[in-house]
Short mmCIF file of C-alpha atoms in Angstrom, two decimals:
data_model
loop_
_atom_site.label_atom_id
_atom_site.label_comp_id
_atom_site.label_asym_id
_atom_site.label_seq_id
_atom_site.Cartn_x
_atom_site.Cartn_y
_atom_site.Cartn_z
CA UNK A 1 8.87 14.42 11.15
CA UNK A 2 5.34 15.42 10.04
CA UNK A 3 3.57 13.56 7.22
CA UNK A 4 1.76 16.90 5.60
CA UNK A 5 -0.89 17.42 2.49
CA UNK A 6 0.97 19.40 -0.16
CA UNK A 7 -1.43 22.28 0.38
CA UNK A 8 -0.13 22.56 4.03
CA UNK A 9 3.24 22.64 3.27
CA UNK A 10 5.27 26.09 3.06
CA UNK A 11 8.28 27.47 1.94
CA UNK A 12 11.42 26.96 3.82
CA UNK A 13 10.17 23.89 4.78
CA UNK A 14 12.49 20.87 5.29
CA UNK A 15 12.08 17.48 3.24
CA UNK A 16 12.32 14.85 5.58
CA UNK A 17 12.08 11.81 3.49
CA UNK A 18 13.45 11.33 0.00
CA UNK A 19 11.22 10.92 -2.74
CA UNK A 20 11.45 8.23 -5.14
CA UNK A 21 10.76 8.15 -8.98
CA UNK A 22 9.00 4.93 -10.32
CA UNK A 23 12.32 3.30 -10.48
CA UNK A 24 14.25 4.28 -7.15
CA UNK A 25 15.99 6.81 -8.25
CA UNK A 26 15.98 10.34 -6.05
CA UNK A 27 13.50 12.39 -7.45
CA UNK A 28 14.24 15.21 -4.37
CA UNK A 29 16.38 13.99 -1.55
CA UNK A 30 15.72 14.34 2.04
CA UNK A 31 17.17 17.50 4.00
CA UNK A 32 16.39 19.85 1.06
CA UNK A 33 15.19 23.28 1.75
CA UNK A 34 11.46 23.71 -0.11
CA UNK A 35 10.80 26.49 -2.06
CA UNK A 36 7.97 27.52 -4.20
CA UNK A 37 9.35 25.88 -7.25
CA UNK A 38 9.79 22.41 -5.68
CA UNK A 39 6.40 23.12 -4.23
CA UNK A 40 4.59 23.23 -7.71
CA UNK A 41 6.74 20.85 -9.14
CA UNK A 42 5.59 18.20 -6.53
CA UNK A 43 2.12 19.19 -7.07
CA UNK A 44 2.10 19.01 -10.90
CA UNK A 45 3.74 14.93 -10.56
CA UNK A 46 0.85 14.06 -8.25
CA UNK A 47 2.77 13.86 -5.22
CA UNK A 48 -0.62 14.82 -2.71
CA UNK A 49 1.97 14.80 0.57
CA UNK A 50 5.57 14.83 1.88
CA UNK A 51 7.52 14.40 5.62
CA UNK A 52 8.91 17.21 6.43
CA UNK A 53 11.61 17.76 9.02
CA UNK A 54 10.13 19.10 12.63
CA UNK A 55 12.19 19.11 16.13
CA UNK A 56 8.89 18.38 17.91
CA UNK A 57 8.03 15.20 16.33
CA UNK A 58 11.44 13.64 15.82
CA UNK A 59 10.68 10.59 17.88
CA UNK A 60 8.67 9.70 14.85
CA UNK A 61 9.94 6.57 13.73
CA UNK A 62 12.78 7.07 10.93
CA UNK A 63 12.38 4.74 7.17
CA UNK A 64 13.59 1.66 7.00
CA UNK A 65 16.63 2.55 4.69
CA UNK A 66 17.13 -1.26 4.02
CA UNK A 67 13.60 -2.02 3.10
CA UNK A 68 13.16 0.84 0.88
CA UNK A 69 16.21 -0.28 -1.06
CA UNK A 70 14.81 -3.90 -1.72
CA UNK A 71 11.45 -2.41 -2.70
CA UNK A 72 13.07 0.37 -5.34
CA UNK A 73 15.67 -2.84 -6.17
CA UNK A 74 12.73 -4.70 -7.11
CA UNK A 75 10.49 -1.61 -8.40
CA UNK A 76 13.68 -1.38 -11.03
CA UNK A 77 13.59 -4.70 -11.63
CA UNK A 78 10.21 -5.13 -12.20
CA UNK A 79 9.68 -5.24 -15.96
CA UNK A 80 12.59 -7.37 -16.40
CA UNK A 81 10.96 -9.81 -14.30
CA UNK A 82 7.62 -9.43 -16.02
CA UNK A 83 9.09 -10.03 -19.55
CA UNK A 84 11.03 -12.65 -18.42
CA UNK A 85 8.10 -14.30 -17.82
CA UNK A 86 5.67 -13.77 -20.64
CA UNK A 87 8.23 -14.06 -23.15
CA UNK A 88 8.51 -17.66 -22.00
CA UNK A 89 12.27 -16.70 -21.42
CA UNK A 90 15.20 -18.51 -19.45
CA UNK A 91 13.55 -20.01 -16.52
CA UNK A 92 16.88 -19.64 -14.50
CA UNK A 93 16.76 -16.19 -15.46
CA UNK A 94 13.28 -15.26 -14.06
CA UNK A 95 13.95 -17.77 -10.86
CA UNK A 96 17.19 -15.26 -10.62
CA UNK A 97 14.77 -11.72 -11.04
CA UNK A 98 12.45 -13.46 -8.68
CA UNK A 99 15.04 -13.57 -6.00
CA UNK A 100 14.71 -9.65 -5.76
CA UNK A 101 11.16 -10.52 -4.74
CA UNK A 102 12.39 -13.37 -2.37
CA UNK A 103 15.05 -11.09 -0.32
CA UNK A 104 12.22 -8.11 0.06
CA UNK A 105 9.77 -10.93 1.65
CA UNK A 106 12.30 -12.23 3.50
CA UNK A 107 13.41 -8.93 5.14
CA UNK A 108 9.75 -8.29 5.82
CA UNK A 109 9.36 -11.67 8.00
CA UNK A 110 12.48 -10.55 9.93
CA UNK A 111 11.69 -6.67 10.60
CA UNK A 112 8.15 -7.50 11.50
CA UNK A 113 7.10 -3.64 11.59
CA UNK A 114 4.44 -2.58 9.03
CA UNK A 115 4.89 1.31 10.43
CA UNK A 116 7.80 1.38 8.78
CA UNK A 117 6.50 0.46 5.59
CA UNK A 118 2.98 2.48 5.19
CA UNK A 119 4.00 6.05 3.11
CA UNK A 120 7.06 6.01 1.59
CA UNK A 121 6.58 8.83 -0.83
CA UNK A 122 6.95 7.83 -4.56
CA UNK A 123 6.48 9.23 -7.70
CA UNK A 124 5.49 6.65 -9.66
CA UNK A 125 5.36 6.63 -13.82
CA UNK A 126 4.36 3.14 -13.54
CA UNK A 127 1.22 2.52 -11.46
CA UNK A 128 0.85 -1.26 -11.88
CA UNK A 129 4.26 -2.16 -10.43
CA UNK A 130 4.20 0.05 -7.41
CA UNK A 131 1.22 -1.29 -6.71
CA UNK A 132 2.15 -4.92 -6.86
CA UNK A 133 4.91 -4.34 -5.14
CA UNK A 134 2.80 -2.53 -1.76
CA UNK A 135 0.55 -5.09 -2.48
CA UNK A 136 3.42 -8.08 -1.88
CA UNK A 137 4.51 -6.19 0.81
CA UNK A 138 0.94 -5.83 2.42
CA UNK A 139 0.07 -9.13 1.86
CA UNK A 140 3.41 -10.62 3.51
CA UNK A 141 2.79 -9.15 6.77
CA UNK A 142 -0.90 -10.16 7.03
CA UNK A 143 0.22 -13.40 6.22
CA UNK A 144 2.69 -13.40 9.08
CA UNK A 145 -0.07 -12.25 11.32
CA UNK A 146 -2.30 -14.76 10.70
CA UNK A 147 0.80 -17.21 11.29
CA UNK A 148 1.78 -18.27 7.96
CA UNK A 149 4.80 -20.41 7.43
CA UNK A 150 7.88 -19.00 5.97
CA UNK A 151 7.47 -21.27 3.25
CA UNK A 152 4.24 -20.02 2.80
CA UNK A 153 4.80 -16.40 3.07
CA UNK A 154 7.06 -16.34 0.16
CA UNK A 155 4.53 -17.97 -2.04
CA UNK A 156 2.32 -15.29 -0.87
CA UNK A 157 4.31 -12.48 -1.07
CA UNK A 158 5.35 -13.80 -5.10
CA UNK A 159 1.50 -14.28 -6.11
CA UNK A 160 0.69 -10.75 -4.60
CA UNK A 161 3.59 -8.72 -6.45
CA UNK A 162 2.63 -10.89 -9.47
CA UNK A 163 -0.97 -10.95 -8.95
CA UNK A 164 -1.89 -8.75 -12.14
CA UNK A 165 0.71 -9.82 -14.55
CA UNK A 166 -2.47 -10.85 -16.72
CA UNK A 167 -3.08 -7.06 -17.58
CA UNK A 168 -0.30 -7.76 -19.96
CA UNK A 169 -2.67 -9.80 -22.23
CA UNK A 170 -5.37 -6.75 -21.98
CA UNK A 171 -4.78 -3.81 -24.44
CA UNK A 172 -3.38 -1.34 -23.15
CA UNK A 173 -6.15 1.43 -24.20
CA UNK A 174 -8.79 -0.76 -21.72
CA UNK A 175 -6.07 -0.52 -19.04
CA UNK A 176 -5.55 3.67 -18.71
CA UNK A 177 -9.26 4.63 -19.99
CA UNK A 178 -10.72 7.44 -18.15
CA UNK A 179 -14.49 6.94 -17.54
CA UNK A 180 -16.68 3.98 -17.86
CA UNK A 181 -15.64 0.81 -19.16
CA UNK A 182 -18.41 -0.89 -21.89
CA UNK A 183 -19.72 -4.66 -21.16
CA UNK A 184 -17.15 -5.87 -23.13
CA UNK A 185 -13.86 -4.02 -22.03
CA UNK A 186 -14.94 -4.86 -18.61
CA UNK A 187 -15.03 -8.58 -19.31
CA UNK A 188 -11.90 -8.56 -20.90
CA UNK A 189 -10.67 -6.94 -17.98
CA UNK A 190 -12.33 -9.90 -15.27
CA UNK A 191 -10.33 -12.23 -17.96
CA UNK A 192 -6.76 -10.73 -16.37
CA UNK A 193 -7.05 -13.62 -13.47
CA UNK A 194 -6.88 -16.22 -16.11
CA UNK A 195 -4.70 -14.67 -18.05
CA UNK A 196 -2.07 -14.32 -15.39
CA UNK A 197 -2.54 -18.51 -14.37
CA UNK A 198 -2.03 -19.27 -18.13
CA UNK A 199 1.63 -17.28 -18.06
CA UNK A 200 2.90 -18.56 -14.86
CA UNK A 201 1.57 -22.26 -15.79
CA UNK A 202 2.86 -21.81 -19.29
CA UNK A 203 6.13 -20.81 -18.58
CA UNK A 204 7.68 -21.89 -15.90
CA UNK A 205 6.98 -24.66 -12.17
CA UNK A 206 5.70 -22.41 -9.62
CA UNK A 207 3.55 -23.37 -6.70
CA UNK A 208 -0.03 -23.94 -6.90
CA UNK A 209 -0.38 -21.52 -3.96
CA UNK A 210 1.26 -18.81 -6.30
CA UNK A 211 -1.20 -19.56 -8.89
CA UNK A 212 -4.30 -19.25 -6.43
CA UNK A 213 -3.01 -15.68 -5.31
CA UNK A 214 -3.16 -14.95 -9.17
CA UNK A 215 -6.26 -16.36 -10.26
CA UNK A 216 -9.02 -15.93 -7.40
CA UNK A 217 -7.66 -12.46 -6.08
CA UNK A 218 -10.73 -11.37 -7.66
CA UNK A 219 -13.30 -13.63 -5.71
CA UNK A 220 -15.71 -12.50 -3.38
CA UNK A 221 -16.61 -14.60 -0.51
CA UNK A 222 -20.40 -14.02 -1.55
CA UNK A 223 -20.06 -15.45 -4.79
CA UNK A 224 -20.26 -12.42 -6.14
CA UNK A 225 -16.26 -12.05 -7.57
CA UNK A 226 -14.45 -12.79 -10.62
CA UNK A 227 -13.31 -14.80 -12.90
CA UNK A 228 -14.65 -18.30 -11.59
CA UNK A 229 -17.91 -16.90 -9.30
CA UNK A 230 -16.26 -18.93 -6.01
CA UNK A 231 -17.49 -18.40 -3.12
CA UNK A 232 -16.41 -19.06 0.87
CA UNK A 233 -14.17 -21.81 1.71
CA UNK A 234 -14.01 -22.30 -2.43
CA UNK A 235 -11.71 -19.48 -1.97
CA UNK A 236 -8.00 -20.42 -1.02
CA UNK A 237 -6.52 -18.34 1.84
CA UNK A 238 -3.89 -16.68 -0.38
CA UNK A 239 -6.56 -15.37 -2.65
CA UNK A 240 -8.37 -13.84 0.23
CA UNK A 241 -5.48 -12.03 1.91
CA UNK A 242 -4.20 -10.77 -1.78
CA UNK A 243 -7.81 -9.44 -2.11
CA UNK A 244 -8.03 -7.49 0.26
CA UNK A 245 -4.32 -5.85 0.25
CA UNK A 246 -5.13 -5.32 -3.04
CA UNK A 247 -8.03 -3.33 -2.78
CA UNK A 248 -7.23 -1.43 -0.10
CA UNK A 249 -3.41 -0.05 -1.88
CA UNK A 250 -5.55 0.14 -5.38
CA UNK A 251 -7.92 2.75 -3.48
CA UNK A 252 -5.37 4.26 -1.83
CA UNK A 253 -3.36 5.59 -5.10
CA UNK A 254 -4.79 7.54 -7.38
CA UNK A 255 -6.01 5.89 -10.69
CA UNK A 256 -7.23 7.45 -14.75
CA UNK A 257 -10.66 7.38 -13.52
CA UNK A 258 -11.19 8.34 -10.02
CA UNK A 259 -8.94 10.15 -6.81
CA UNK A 260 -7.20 8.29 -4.06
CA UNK A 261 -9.57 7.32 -1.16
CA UNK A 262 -8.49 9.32 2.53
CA UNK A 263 -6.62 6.58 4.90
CA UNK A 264 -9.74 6.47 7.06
CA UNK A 265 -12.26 6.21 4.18
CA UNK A 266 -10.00 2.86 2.45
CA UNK A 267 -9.68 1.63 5.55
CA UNK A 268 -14.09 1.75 6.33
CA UNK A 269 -14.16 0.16 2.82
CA UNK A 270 -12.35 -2.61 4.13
CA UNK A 271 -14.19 -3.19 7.36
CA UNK A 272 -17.96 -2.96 5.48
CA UNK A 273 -16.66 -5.38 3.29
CA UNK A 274 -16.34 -7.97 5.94
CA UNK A 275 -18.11 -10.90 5.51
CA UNK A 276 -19.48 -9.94 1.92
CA UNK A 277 -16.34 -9.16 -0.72
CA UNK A 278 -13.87 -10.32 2.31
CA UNK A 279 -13.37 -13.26 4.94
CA UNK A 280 -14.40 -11.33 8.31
CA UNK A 281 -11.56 -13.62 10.15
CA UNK A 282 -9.11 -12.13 7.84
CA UNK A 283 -10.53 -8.86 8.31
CA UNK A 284 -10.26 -8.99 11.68
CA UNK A 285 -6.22 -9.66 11.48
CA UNK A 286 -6.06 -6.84 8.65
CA UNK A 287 -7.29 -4.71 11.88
CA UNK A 288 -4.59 -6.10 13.98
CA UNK A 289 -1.95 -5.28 11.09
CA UNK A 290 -2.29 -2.17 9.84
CA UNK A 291 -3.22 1.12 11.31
CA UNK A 292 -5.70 3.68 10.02
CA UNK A 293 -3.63 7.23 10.33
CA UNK A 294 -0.18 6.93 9.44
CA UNK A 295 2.74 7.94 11.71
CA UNK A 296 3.47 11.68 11.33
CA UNK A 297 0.14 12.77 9.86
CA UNK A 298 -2.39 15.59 11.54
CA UNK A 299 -5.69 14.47 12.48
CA UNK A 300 -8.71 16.38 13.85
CA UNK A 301 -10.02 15.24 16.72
CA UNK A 302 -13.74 14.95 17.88
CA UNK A 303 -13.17 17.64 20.56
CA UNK A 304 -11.97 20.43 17.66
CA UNK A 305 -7.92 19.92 18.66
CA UNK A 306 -5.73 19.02 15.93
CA UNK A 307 -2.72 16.99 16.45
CA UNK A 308 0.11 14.35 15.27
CA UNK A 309 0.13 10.81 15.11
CA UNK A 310 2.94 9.91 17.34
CA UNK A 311 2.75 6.02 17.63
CA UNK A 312 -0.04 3.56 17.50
CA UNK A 313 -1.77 1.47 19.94
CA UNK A 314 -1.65 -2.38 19.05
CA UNK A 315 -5.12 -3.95 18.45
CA UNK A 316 -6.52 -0.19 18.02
CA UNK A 317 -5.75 0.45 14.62
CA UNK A 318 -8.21 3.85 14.39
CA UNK A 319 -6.94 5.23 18.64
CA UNK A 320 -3.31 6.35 18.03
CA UNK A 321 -1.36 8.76 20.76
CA UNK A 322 -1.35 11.89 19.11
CA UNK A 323 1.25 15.20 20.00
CA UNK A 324 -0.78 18.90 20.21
CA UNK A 325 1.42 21.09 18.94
CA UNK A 326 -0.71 24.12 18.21
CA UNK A 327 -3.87 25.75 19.33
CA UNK A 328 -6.42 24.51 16.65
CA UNK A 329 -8.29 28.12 16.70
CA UNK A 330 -4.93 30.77 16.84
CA UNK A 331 -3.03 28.12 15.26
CA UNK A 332 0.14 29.46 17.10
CA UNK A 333 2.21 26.97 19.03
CA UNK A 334 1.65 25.56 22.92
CA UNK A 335 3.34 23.83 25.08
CA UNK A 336 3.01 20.39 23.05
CA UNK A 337 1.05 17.43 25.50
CA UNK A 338 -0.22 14.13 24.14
CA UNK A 339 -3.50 12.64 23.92
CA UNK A 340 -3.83 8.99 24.15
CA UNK A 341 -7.14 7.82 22.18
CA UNK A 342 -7.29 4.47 24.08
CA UNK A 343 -7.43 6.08 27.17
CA UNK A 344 -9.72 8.91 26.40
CA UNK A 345 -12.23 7.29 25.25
CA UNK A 346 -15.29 10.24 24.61
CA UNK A 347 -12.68 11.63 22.02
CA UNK A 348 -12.86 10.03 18.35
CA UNK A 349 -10.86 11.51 15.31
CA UNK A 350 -13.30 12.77 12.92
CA UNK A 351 -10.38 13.50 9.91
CA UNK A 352 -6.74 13.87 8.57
CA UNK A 353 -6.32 17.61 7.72
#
């Protein structure tokens, strides 16, 4: 399969992944033939790219059918949970929705591969819940990188998919505005951190490492964050790693008021922000985690060739092996080859296209 912009994508094409709807239902199911209709009707729900079926790239590395089901279980549970929880509800009801949560972390520290994770296609209604969903997931496998215990990992993986639960408290009209926030709708928006420890500490026993996810995922390890100003080792290691997964899914969707960031562009905000907004040693396992260019997807390369991303290279996250399956000029088809990044090292990739 080939992971393709929707402007690249042409009739009679094949769908090669299903697409989801906010709560994980089928939106367009994989194997369908594309025509223009689907085509504009993608485009119009903000769906920016799809998989689509090709016999040259089918050792690309399939979904994971059983992960995407506990993410859209929990996607579909997610407001359920969330009320549960502000409403001050049945505590043996919410520990009960947050066993959805549980069972997605816990397939996560048994699969142990992010690539199959990164770009499921969804459509979602709902941007705060996808988001803190990816950003559970995200978060899970960094922890396990850095060595986490299991125990710990599913306090992690809890605080990140509930890390913004204090946007409930903030009005709504603060939350989608397009544009520029004023002085005080921002700081009612740095007040969400707080927000979120009240609920969970109101409401029901949960881990103190929970609540430091919620609270300082915000912080900046130069002082410079929000709500409390911490800086450093004032900063728990939970908060940093949510941090950082959060940012980097946040500017990888699009938002009211601004575009999604290109893979390559989220991922250089995450590197320059090493040792300022993030803790460079958990930068530096964020690099061992997760890979720039996303299985499937066609990069430019330094040299003028355009290819696909065919599998990565561990502890390279931006030198995949990529698959030439057309001459970049003619654009007609060659005999496909491969180009190994780590190996040819004068050749860079300068975009995705």
């Amino acid at each position: 399969m080939r992971l393709e912009f929707m402007d690249r994508v042409k009739e009679d094409d094949i769908l090669g992944r299903n697409i989801y709807t906010n709560d994980g239902n089928i939106l367009l199911r994989a194997g369908i033939k594309l025509n223009p209709l689907y085509i504009e009707k993608l485009k119009k729900i903000g769906i920016l790219y799809i998989y689509v079926e090709d016999s040259r790239l089918d050792d690309v590395e399939e979904e994971d059918k059983q992960l995407l089901e506990l993410k859209n279980t929990t996607m579909r549970n997610m407001s359920q949970i969330v009320r549960n929880i502000c409403a001050n509800g049945n505590q043996k009801e919410t520990k009960n929705s947050l066993r959805m949560v549980e069972d997605l972390i816990d397939y996560i520290i048994e699969m142990r591969d992010v690539n199959k994770f990164l770009y499921n296609i969804q459509s979602y209604d709902n941007y705060t819940y996808g988001h803190s969903i990816d950003t559970g997931i995200m978060s899970t496998f960094l922890g396990e990188k850095m060595n986490l215990k299991e125990t710990e990992l599913k306090d992690l993986g809890i605080g990140a998919v509930l890390h913004d639960i204090g946007k409930t408290r903030v009005p709504i009209a603060i939350i989608n505005k397009k544009g520029s926030l004023t002085h005080e709708e921002y700081d009612e928006i740095k007040k969400h951190p707080i927000y979120g420890k009240e609920i969970l500490k109101n409401n029901f026993k949960i881990s103190n490492d929970v609540i430091k996810s919620i609270v300082e995922h915000h912080e900046r390890v130069d002082g410079m964050g929000y709500p409390y100003g911490l800086k450093g080792h004032q900063i728990s290691k939970f908060g940093k790693i949510v941090c950082i997964c959060d940012v980097y899914d946040s500017v990888m969707n699009n938002r009211c008021y601004r575009e999604k960031f290109a893979p390559n562009d989220a991922y250089e905000l995450i590197l320059a922000g090493s040792g300022t907004i993030f803790d460079d040693k958990i930068v530096e396992n964020f690099k061992k985690t997760f890979s720039v260019y996303p299985l499937g997807s066609c990069v430019k390369l330094s040299n003028g060739i355009e290819g696909y991303v065919i599998k990565q290279n561990p502890g390279f996250p931006d030198k995949p092996i990529i698959r030439v399956l057309y001459d970049s000029v003619t654009k007609k088809s060659v005999q496909f080859y491969e180009i190994d990044l780590v190996k040819n090292i004068n050749v860079i990739i300068d975009n995705i296209v």
